């Protein structure tokens, strides 16, 4: 395969021009770099009103042949996966492409031996060990649809996902290590399965060695694996056959099972990976996400492996055994591209900088950010202390639904701008809309929308195409609506301002909570904040701000007065929060996103309507907020 990346601004400009003039020819040329059993009949068929999107329709392929077999010809001994265990005393593993291929084929045969076949849904509820990536690829090898459920989710959340997709098989582990904690995955899965009837076999990997209960449907991974060989021809898939389902939360309680398909997802993740990170052969790339999230699917497993990269998989957490683990691992494996989330940066930023400076980070070339807007303070800390002002930072905007990065700079090729995701990737047609759905020109602020399909757009919500239509294609007919607001500067750079559903009307004024948070965050003693609306007799709604302070607050009244003044000064007196509460943490999802729904209930004093808080990263802060409100 040719290098998919544009390595110069001239090459980038040319690609961008071609992509807008002849989008189909543009994507065809990229798709042609991959191995297909049969070329497609039709490059693109779409109708955003229906909605329906098909890419490379009629093409036949298997994504694992592109991620594995293809590289055996050119680089069998190249390391595909570096596994860094939770415990730094446990030896890291280096898995070559040849070994990975063999292990994937073997696990694929194991799944088949236990009845799995093309089109079946297989739920993976596993820790961040190589066997998780191998299971993902093994499903893809045989055409089974994987549904990875993050190993931090509760039994109820797991059961809901298994039932929604009607999964026939579960792959789990006895337990998982994460920092100082051991999660009893098998016990949680057992509890989940008391609410599920579709699972016929549960394969259990031994990771922690802890005691587990045993049921009729349970099979030990190592015993099942011993029964099969590693010869497994790939199932030939249609481009538009589902590759996986991945759940993401919606504005209502039920999670949405986003469906991604084989051909377009492969093309787009490889293309975006190589361009955004400017990965070069032999580089060591590390994305700190969990494979339980889309970031792990696209940028730990599929994107990197599709281009023959070396990808690091980390089992642990940034604070274990000490708060320098990220930097220690970067130095240990001589990481060249490092991709993490602003929430991790902000947490690490609170610690003394010598935790960073004592490690040799000289191999780093590119830093990445994903998951939420990165505030200026975190951006500069990352740039100064991790990148030593010598590594471009790619702020990558995308979603579970988009499958891959849609807006980002290309490291070192296109200009970066702190707190801006910058420009849409070539081939991505982003626009700003006003509330009526009119496109806004030039420098402006509005609702972000995409007006043309890209190959890795989710094709539907599993079992609920109507909801897919309602959530993403109905608010602004003819456009894909991601639910984010953005502003655009004179050069076309986008800054994501936050969810557009986080707007509060105060005394008839339309206030975005994101700019108010940005104002609060400017205060030297504020680390992070979240603003929500709550009902108010006179104003309709008033604002409630939850703020995390950097240092101990000696005088609460003084801090609150200063914060109100700061907001008044930055946005206007109308935006001053009625209530400001200093908290030690904000309720967050496991991926680090603030659960505003819960904050809204807390602000309104509706404690009996908080819903299930067990899937939160930090359920204890909910109690603290109630106590101190
Ligand atoms: C939402 C999608 C993309 C994988 C991880 C999250 C927010 C994501 C950025 C960014 C500002 C961002 C958006 C988006 N978001 N990246 N670089 N700057 N906001 O996936 O859980 O599907 O969440 O995360 O609000 O809509 P997700």
XYZ file of C-alpha atoms and ligand atoms in Angstrom:
656
model
C 0.000 0.000 0.000
C 1.210 3.494 -0.767
C 1.654 5.995 1.998
C -1.870 7.336 2.532
C -0.654 10.520 4.205
C -0.190 13.955 2.698
C 3.229 14.901 3.958
C 3.285 18.516 2.771
C 0.884 21.406 2.703
C 0.967 21.297 -1.105
C -0.064 17.637 -1.150
C -2.761 18.421 1.389
C -4.134 21.331 -0.655
C -4.224 19.196 -3.749
C -6.103 16.429 -1.929
C -8.547 18.905 -0.497
C -9.265 20.366 -3.930
C -9.770 16.967 -5.469
C -11.966 15.830 -2.605
C -14.320 18.749 -3.066
C -14.334 18.691 -6.875
C -14.662 14.921 -7.321
C -15.424 13.297 -3.988
C -16.147 9.851 -5.386
C -12.939 9.707 -7.405
C -11.073 10.939 -4.335
C -12.327 8.091 -2.132
C -11.968 5.518 -4.902
C -8.274 6.275 -5.185
C -7.846 5.721 -1.458
C -9.980 2.571 -1.385
C -7.922 1.187 -4.282
C -4.916 1.006 -1.961
C -6.535 -1.865 -0.061
C -6.981 -5.508 -0.927
C -10.424 -6.421 -2.174
C -11.643 -9.819 -3.318
C -13.873 -8.000 -5.715
C -14.009 -4.299 -6.564
C -17.205 -2.438 -5.796
C -19.933 -1.696 -8.335
C -20.886 1.669 -6.936
C -18.644 4.022 -4.960
C -21.392 5.904 -3.154
C -25.125 5.755 -2.877
C -26.731 8.063 -0.367
C -29.792 9.973 0.645
C -29.641 11.897 3.919
C -33.432 12.292 3.858
C -34.179 8.572 3.952
C -31.497 8.274 5.481
C -29.289 5.766 3.703
C -25.551 5.639 3.049
C -23.624 2.932 1.160
C -19.968 3.072 0.265
C -18.072 0.806 -2.145
C -21.272 -1.105 -2.624
C -20.836 -4.609 -4.024
C -17.162 -4.682 -3.031
C -15.961 -7.827 -1.273
C -13.260 -7.857 1.378
C -12.244 -8.907 4.830
C -10.811 -6.141 6.995
C -8.466 -8.564 8.793
C -6.748 -9.470 5.526
C -5.961 -5.783 5.197
C -4.892 -5.433 8.841
C -2.905 -8.683 9.034
C -2.322 -10.967 6.004
C -1.266 -8.101 3.750
C 1.564 -7.115 6.099
C 2.940 -10.659 6.269
C 4.342 -10.222 2.803
C 6.282 -7.080 3.624
C 6.861 -6.911 7.382
C 6.052 -10.163 9.212
C 8.478 -9.388 12.026
C 7.362 -5.816 12.579
C 5.757 -5.358 16.007
C 2.015 -4.942 15.631
C 1.057 -4.601 19.306
C 3.131 -3.608 22.309
C 1.238 -4.619 25.415
C 2.067 -2.659 28.565
C 0.496 -4.392 31.593
C -1.151 -2.646 34.511
C 1.690 -3.705 36.799
C 4.979 -2.258 35.567
C 6.783 -5.252 37.076
C 5.000 -7.592 34.681
C 6.906 -7.929 31.403
C 5.613 -6.000 28.403
C 4.759 -8.065 25.316
C 5.786 -7.375 21.741
C 3.506 -9.148 19.281
C 4.683 -9.243 15.667
C 2.322 -9.133 12.699
C 3.057 -12.786 12.058
C 2.234 -13.775 15.622
C -0.856 -11.577 15.719
C -2.113 -13.150 12.505
C -1.641 -16.622 13.918
C -3.318 -15.773 17.229
C -6.283 -14.090 15.541
C -6.816 -17.097 13.252
C -6.674 -19.450 16.164
C -9.193 -17.493 18.219
C -11.392 -17.235 15.119
C -11.352 -21.030 14.907
C -12.167 -21.247 18.603
C -15.222 -19.002 18.114
C -16.336 -21.117 15.159
C -15.793 -24.353 17.077
C -18.257 -23.029 19.643
C -20.893 -22.252 17.072
C -20.189 -18.661 16.042
C -20.956 -17.818 12.436
C -21.162 -14.893 10.055
C -23.684 -12.287 11.192
C -23.851 -13.491 14.816
C -23.352 -10.836 17.460
C -20.575 -11.560 19.926
C -20.248 -9.482 23.061
C -16.714 -8.805 24.317
C -16.496 -7.770 27.986
C -12.789 -7.862 28.637
C -9.879 -6.034 30.219
C -7.332 -4.159 28.083
C -5.176 -7.186 27.284
C -4.000 -8.342 23.839
C -6.722 -11.009 23.826
C -9.307 -8.227 23.560
C -7.783 -6.855 20.341
C -7.344 -10.435 19.136
C -11.002 -11.239 19.849
C -12.141 -8.125 17.996
C -10.128 -9.189 14.955
C -11.198 -12.826 15.295
C -14.845 -11.773 15.095
C -14.060 -9.736 12.002
C -12.184 -12.710 10.542
C -15.311 -14.886 10.595
C -17.789 -12.127 9.830
C -19.331 -12.095 13.303
C -20.378 -8.658 14.542
C -18.504 -7.633 17.676
C -20.114 -5.574 20.380
C -17.434 -4.507 22.836
C -18.781 -3.396 26.203
C -16.328 -1.395 28.298
C -15.165 -3.513 31.238
C -16.095 -0.771 33.699
C -19.806 -1.076 32.959
C -22.157 -2.627 35.489
C -24.062 -5.906 35.140
C -27.237 -3.996 34.257
C -25.511 -2.011 31.527
C -23.905 -5.184 30.135
C -27.199 -7.071 30.143
C -29.007 -4.242 28.358
C -26.373 -4.256 25.598
C -26.355 -8.054 25.229
C -30.139 -8.095 24.974
C -30.381 -5.188 22.575
C -28.098 -6.925 20.066
C -29.341 -10.427 20.877
C -25.752 -11.656 21.262
C -25.172 -15.378 20.866
C -21.797 -15.507 22.567
C -19.886 -13.689 25.272
C -16.128 -13.474 25.645
C -15.010 -12.282 29.062
C -12.262 -12.836 31.637
C -12.095 -13.962 35.249
C -11.167 -10.437 36.229
C -9.310 -7.351 35.120
C -6.543 -5.227 36.630
C -6.938 -1.446 36.572
C -4.661 0.478 38.877
C -4.916 -0.903 42.400
C -8.357 -2.363 41.655
C -9.286 -5.844 40.486
C -12.652 -5.947 38.720
C -14.493 -9.294 38.999
C -15.567 -9.378 35.362
C -16.806 -12.966 35.380
C -18.961 -12.370 38.461
C -20.428 -9.219 36.896
C -21.053 -11.089 33.651
C -22.711 -13.934 35.582
C -25.059 -11.450 37.165
C -25.778 -9.843 33.789
C -26.519 -13.227 32.221
C -29.286 -13.910 34.715
C -31.165 -11.261 32.680
C -30.181 -12.606 29.248
C -31.342 -15.656 27.313
C -29.525 -15.276 23.998
C -25.998 -16.217 25.115
C -25.261 -19.871 24.358
C -21.539 -19.896 25.149
C -19.378 -17.764 27.398
C -15.638 -18.025 26.845
C -13.571 -17.014 29.860
C -9.995 -15.811 29.633
C -7.829 -16.317 32.697
C -6.189 -12.999 33.534
C -6.193 -12.421 37.298
C -6.402 -16.040 38.435
C -9.159 -15.236 40.917
C -11.848 -17.755 41.929
C -14.868 -17.798 39.651
C -18.227 -19.525 39.687
C -18.798 -21.917 36.804
C -21.934 -22.448 34.688
C -22.936 -24.870 31.952
C -22.318 -22.364 29.184
C -18.813 -21.435 30.422
C -15.669 -22.523 28.576
C -12.104 -21.665 29.523
C -10.336 -19.727 26.793
C -7.064 -21.657 27.151
C -8.807 -25.029 27.000
C -10.902 -24.108 23.981
C -7.878 -22.657 22.219
C -5.890 -25.853 22.676
C -8.457 -27.671 20.538
C -7.979 -25.632 17.360
C -5.232 -24.699 14.893
C -4.307 -21.356 13.409
C -5.406 -21.862 9.846
C -8.498 -19.777 9.250
C -9.355 -18.369 5.835
C -11.108 -15.042 6.113
C -14.854 -14.867 5.565
C -15.556 -12.792 2.488
C -17.735 -9.859 3.437
C -19.672 -7.292 1.495
C -18.545 -3.713 2.002
C -21.838 -2.879 3.649
C -22.021 -5.902 5.957
C -21.893 -4.809 9.596
C -18.441 -5.006 11.175
C -19.424 -4.026 14.695
C -21.967 -2.452 16.992
C -20.800 0.021 19.617
C -23.126 1.616 22.122
C -23.138 5.307 22.884
C -25.370 7.178 25.274
C -28.200 9.277 23.973
C -30.334 12.014 25.446
C -32.837 9.378 26.546
C -31.880 6.473 28.784
C -31.540 3.677 26.231
C -28.056 3.428 24.694
C -27.787 3.611 20.921
C -26.070 0.692 19.182
C -24.200 2.431 16.387
C -23.565 0.106 13.453
C -20.360 0.402 11.430
C -19.744 -1.509 8.230
C -16.666 -3.218 6.764
C -15.488 -1.322 3.690
C -15.954 2.350 4.452
C -14.844 2.022 8.054
C -11.589 0.362 6.984
C -10.845 3.003 4.368
C -11.602 5.959 6.595
C -9.851 4.818 9.777
C -6.641 4.000 7.897
C -6.736 7.258 5.935
C -7.442 9.435 8.962
C -4.929 7.628 11.182
C -2.063 8.106 8.811
C -2.915 11.683 7.947
C -3.719 13.088 11.356
C -0.837 11.472 13.225
C 1.567 11.544 10.264
C 2.592 8.051 11.236
C 5.783 6.883 9.536
C 6.926 3.296 9.153
C 8.603 2.045 12.306
C 7.095 4.666 14.611
C 5.607 3.604 17.942
C 2.125 5.018 18.394
C 0.171 5.041 21.648
C -3.488 5.838 22.135
C -4.385 5.654 25.835
C -8.097 4.967 25.277
C -9.809 1.691 26.095
C -10.917 -0.576 23.244
C -14.348 -0.370 24.884
C -14.746 3.054 23.239
C -14.732 4.084 19.581
C -11.313 5.697 20.011
C -9.889 2.286 20.846
C -11.690 0.552 17.972
C -10.572 3.047 15.348
C -7.219 4.223 16.658
C -5.794 1.359 18.687
C -6.965 -1.550 16.558
C -8.235 -0.979 13.037
C -6.650 2.259 11.781
C -3.107 1.542 12.990
C -3.133 -2.130 11.961
C -4.572 -1.312 8.538
C -1.453 0.735 7.778
C 0.984 -1.708 9.410
C 1.752 0.456 12.438
C 3.043 -0.487 15.887
C 0.286 0.259 18.372
C 0.631 0.294 22.159
C -2.106 -1.212 24.327
C -2.038 -0.133 27.961
C -3.948 -2.102 30.568
C -3.688 0.407 33.425
C -4.498 3.951 34.462
C -2.415 7.156 34.400
C -2.082 7.293 38.185
C -0.788 3.791 38.878
C 1.530 3.015 40.486
C 2.373 6.740 40.401
C 1.074 9.770 38.542
C 3.931 9.591 36.056
C 2.907 6.303 34.464
C 2.048 7.824 31.070
C 5.441 9.483 30.833
C 7.252 6.427 32.094
C 5.593 4.291 29.422
C 6.332 6.859 26.708
C 10.011 6.717 27.649
C 10.067 2.938 28.053
C 8.610 2.164 24.623
C 10.076 5.220 22.885
C 6.645 6.418 21.863
C 6.502 8.733 18.833
C 2.797 9.638 18.734
C 0.815 9.984 21.960
C -2.967 10.361 21.917
C -4.994 11.013 25.073
C -7.975 12.916 26.490
C -8.128 16.437 27.982
C -9.581 15.003 31.188
C -6.377 12.983 31.693
C -4.231 16.011 30.922
C -6.094 18.162 33.429
C -5.751 15.508 36.108
C -2.008 15.115 35.521
C -1.475 18.835 35.285
C -2.337 19.130 38.983
C 0.850 17.238 39.910
C 4.384 18.664 40.082
C 5.917 18.963 36.621
C 9.028 17.057 37.578
C 6.861 13.938 37.283
C 6.969 14.702 33.571
C 10.432 16.202 33.261
C 12.210 13.304 34.938
C 11.357 11.053 31.962
C 13.030 11.118 28.588
C 10.254 12.132 26.208
C 12.583 13.007 23.350
C 11.102 10.418 20.990
C 7.705 12.152 20.991
C 6.841 13.772 17.669
C 3.072 14.260 17.823
C 0.550 14.768 20.626
C -3.173 14.203 20.250
C -6.325 15.132 22.135
C -9.825 13.668 21.878
C -13.201 13.494 23.574
C -14.044 17.047 24.589
C -12.861 20.566 23.899
C -9.358 21.081 25.261
C -9.153 24.264 27.310
C -6.296 26.687 26.769
C -4.575 25.920 30.069
C -4.474 22.177 29.433
C -3.404 22.732 25.815
C -0.425 24.853 26.851
C 0.594 22.536 29.659
C 0.549 19.612 27.210
C 2.509 21.638 24.667
C 5.083 22.984 27.150
C 5.707 20.085 29.466
C 4.987 16.998 27.397
C 5.774 18.256 23.901
C 8.547 20.655 25.021
C 7.058 23.053 22.440
C 8.376 20.749 19.806
C 5.437 18.484 18.990
C 2.393 19.508 17.005
C -0.854 18.895 18.898
C -3.757 17.412 16.967
C -7.093 18.254 18.560
C -9.314 15.636 16.935
C -13.059 16.178 16.775
C -15.259 13.183 16.048
C -17.828 10.839 17.596
C -18.789 7.198 18.010
C -21.179 7.854 15.139
C -18.563 9.252 12.771
C -16.259 6.243 13.145
C -13.176 8.369 12.532
C -11.708 11.835 13.020
C -13.537 14.454 10.938
C -11.951 17.713 12.067
C -8.297 17.961 13.030
C -5.033 19.414 11.944
C -2.586 17.053 10.248
C 0.402 17.003 12.573
C 3.102 19.363 11.369
C 1.459 19.717 7.943
C -1.517 22.008 8.529
C -1.433 24.845 11.083
C -2.587 24.230 14.637
C -4.398 26.748 16.813
C -4.819 26.194 20.567
C -8.370 25.116 21.539
C -9.341 24.735 17.857
C -9.839 21.357 16.203
C -8.996 23.411 13.075
C -9.914 22.175 9.583
C -12.137 19.375 8.322
C -10.187 16.483 6.822
C -10.068 16.460 3.024
C -13.286 14.742 1.976
C -15.274 16.048 4.943
C -17.782 18.797 4.136
C -18.460 20.596 7.404
C -20.777 23.614 7.603
C -22.212 25.929 10.236
C -25.962 26.365 10.408
C -28.202 28.857 12.141
C -31.214 27.646 14.146
C -33.367 27.607 11.018
C -30.894 25.415 9.163
C -29.428 28.090 6.887
C -25.738 27.752 6.131
C -23.635 30.508 7.676
C -20.754 32.002 5.748
C -17.244 33.045 6.739
C -16.298 33.778 10.330
C -19.286 32.718 12.375
C -20.771 30.709 15.189
C -23.530 28.143 14.892
C -24.492 24.514 14.748
C -21.994 22.137 13.268
C -23.322 19.890 10.505
C -21.881 17.702 7.762
C -23.446 17.882 4.360
C -21.935 14.965 2.497
C -21.203 11.400 3.616
C -17.731 10.177 4.493
C -16.955 6.447 4.359
C -17.092 5.672 8.104
C -20.409 7.283 9.023
C -22.512 4.894 11.165
C -25.163 3.364 8.932
C -27.935 2.888 11.466
C -28.789 2.286 15.105
C -29.052 -1.463 15.662
C -32.718 -2.391 15.519
C -33.964 1.194 15.378
C -33.439 2.961 12.069
C -36.201 5.409 12.956
C -34.245 6.653 15.956
C -31.158 7.014 13.750
C -33.189 9.231 11.461
C -34.687 11.256 14.287
C -31.478 11.886 16.181
C -29.100 12.648 13.318
C -31.038 13.598 10.191
C -34.270 15.282 11.236
C -33.221 18.473 13.023
C -31.684 19.893 9.826
C -32.988 17.933 6.825
C -30.300 17.110 4.306
C -27.485 17.280 6.853
C -25.888 14.964 9.369
C -26.353 16.694 12.736
C -23.732 15.737 15.342
C -25.234 17.758 18.196
C -22.270 20.086 18.668
C -21.919 23.817 18.306
C -18.858 25.422 16.812
C -17.348 28.696 15.827
C -15.267 29.272 12.744
C -12.517 31.825 12.304
C -11.654 33.742 9.156
C -9.332 30.979 7.996
C -11.995 28.302 8.301
C -10.719 26.787 11.547
C -13.387 25.239 13.742
C -13.527 25.479 17.485
C -16.023 23.097 19.040
C -17.938 24.995 21.693
C -19.820 22.065 23.183
C -23.103 20.298 22.836
C -25.837 22.452 21.421
C -28.317 20.731 23.651
C -26.643 22.409 26.630
C -28.310 25.696 25.987
C -30.225 27.392 28.790
C -32.756 30.165 28.328
C -32.429 32.648 31.194
C -34.961 35.474 31.254
C -35.483 34.943 27.559
C -31.795 34.974 26.764
C -30.263 32.059 25.017
C -27.127 31.164 26.984
C -24.665 28.455 26.068
C -23.260 26.823 29.152
C -19.920 26.205 27.420
C -18.842 29.878 27.194
C -19.804 30.401 30.838
C -17.662 27.454 31.805
C -14.824 28.859 29.748
C -15.133 32.118 31.672
C -15.123 30.358 35.055
C -12.118 28.303 33.988
C -10.164 31.500 33.426
C -10.041 32.016 37.187
C -6.623 30.996 38.513
C -8.151 28.802 41.196
C -10.554 26.890 38.921
C -9.541 23.579 37.383
C -12.816 22.652 35.757
C -16.438 23.672 35.861
C -19.867 22.643 34.639
C -22.856 24.911 34.291
C -26.450 23.757 33.984
C -29.844 25.363 34.117
C -32.423 24.879 36.862
C -36.009 26.135 37.149
C -36.452 29.656 38.511
C -39.727 31.430 39.416
C -38.963 34.675 37.706
C -36.301 34.006 35.116
C -37.674 30.724 33.851
C -34.261 29.204 34.272
C -31.267 30.178 36.326
C -27.724 28.907 36.182
C -26.009 26.598 38.611
C -22.223 26.283 38.391
C -20.245 23.414 39.837
C -16.552 24.252 40.084
C -13.490 22.267 41.034
C -10.913 24.432 42.785
C -7.202 23.942 42.321
C -6.196 24.891 45.842
C -8.032 24.747 49.133
C -10.625 27.503 49.242
C -10.170 29.556 52.428
C -12.962 32.015 51.749
C -15.862 30.558 49.781
C -17.839 33.809 49.632
C -14.888 35.665 48.160
C -14.290 33.014 45.490
C -17.959 32.953 44.521
C -18.107 36.739 44.273
C -14.971 36.755 42.140
C -16.378 34.080 39.825
C -19.658 35.905 39.368
C -17.764 39.083 38.573
C -15.585 37.212 36.108
C -18.591 35.818 34.220
C -20.305 39.190 34.225
C -17.148 40.682 32.854
C -16.534 38.044 30.192
C -20.073 37.412 28.951
C -22.429 39.831 30.663
C -24.324 40.119 33.944
C -27.144 37.964 32.547
C -24.790 34.987 32.478
C -23.906 35.216 36.185
C -24.733 31.889 37.845
C -27.275 32.129 40.643
C -25.613 29.318 42.485
C -21.965 28.309 42.561
C -20.919 25.194 44.410
C -17.309 24.175 44.960
C -17.007 20.417 44.468
C -14.168 17.908 44.516
C -15.246 16.282 41.257
C -17.921 16.299 38.561
C -19.994 13.200 37.774
C -18.409 11.736 34.655
C -18.866 8.865 32.288
C -16.015 6.415 32.022
C -14.877 8.215 28.908
C -14.543 11.410 30.904
C -17.616 13.245 29.743
C -19.518 15.287 32.297
C -22.996 13.882 32.967
C -24.965 17.070 32.655
C -28.261 15.241 32.986
C -27.287 14.315 36.544
C -26.032 17.812 37.327
C -29.343 19.248 36.107
C -31.243 16.970 38.489
C -28.903 17.874 41.344
C -29.255 21.568 40.602
C -33.028 21.230 40.603
C -32.937 19.303 43.879
C -34.648 16.348 42.173
C -32.618 13.771 44.009
C -35.158 11.023 43.427
C -34.793 11.383 39.655
C -31.074 10.886 39.311
C -31.472 7.507 37.597
C -28.741 4.895 37.526
C -25.469 6.482 38.646
C -23.620 3.157 38.929
C -22.017 3.412 35.496
C -20.342 6.698 36.444
C -16.605 6.914 36.833
C -17.061 8.567 40.233
C -20.525 7.938 41.724
C -19.290 9.189 45.112
C -19.244 12.825 43.999
C -23.014 12.694 43.540
C -23.393 12.081 47.280
C -20.921 14.809 48.110
C -22.771 17.329 45.945
C -26.088 16.469 47.620
C -24.522 16.818 51.080
C -22.979 20.212 50.430
C -25.595 21.802 48.217
C -18.656 13.948 21.437
C -18.579 12.528 20.945
C -14.467 10.843 19.531
C -14.196 9.731 20.395
C -14.418 9.983 21.850
C -15.751 10.548 22.196
C -17.106 15.621 21.981
C -15.036 14.679 20.903
C -13.833 16.474 20.681
C -12.877 17.491 20.444
C -14.421 19.032 21.279
C -15.061 16.832 21.239
C -18.182 16.192 21.082
C -18.708 14.975 20.353
N -15.788 15.702 21.379
N -13.859 15.137 20.491
N -11.663 17.236 19.931
N -13.218 18.759 20.768
N -15.354 18.119 21.547
O -16.772 9.947 21.451
O -18.438 9.511 23.259
O -19.100 9.542 20.822
O -18.524 11.662 22.056
O -17.468 14.251 22.182
O -19.183 16.774 21.866
O -20.007 15.141 19.856
P -18.264 10.106 21.897
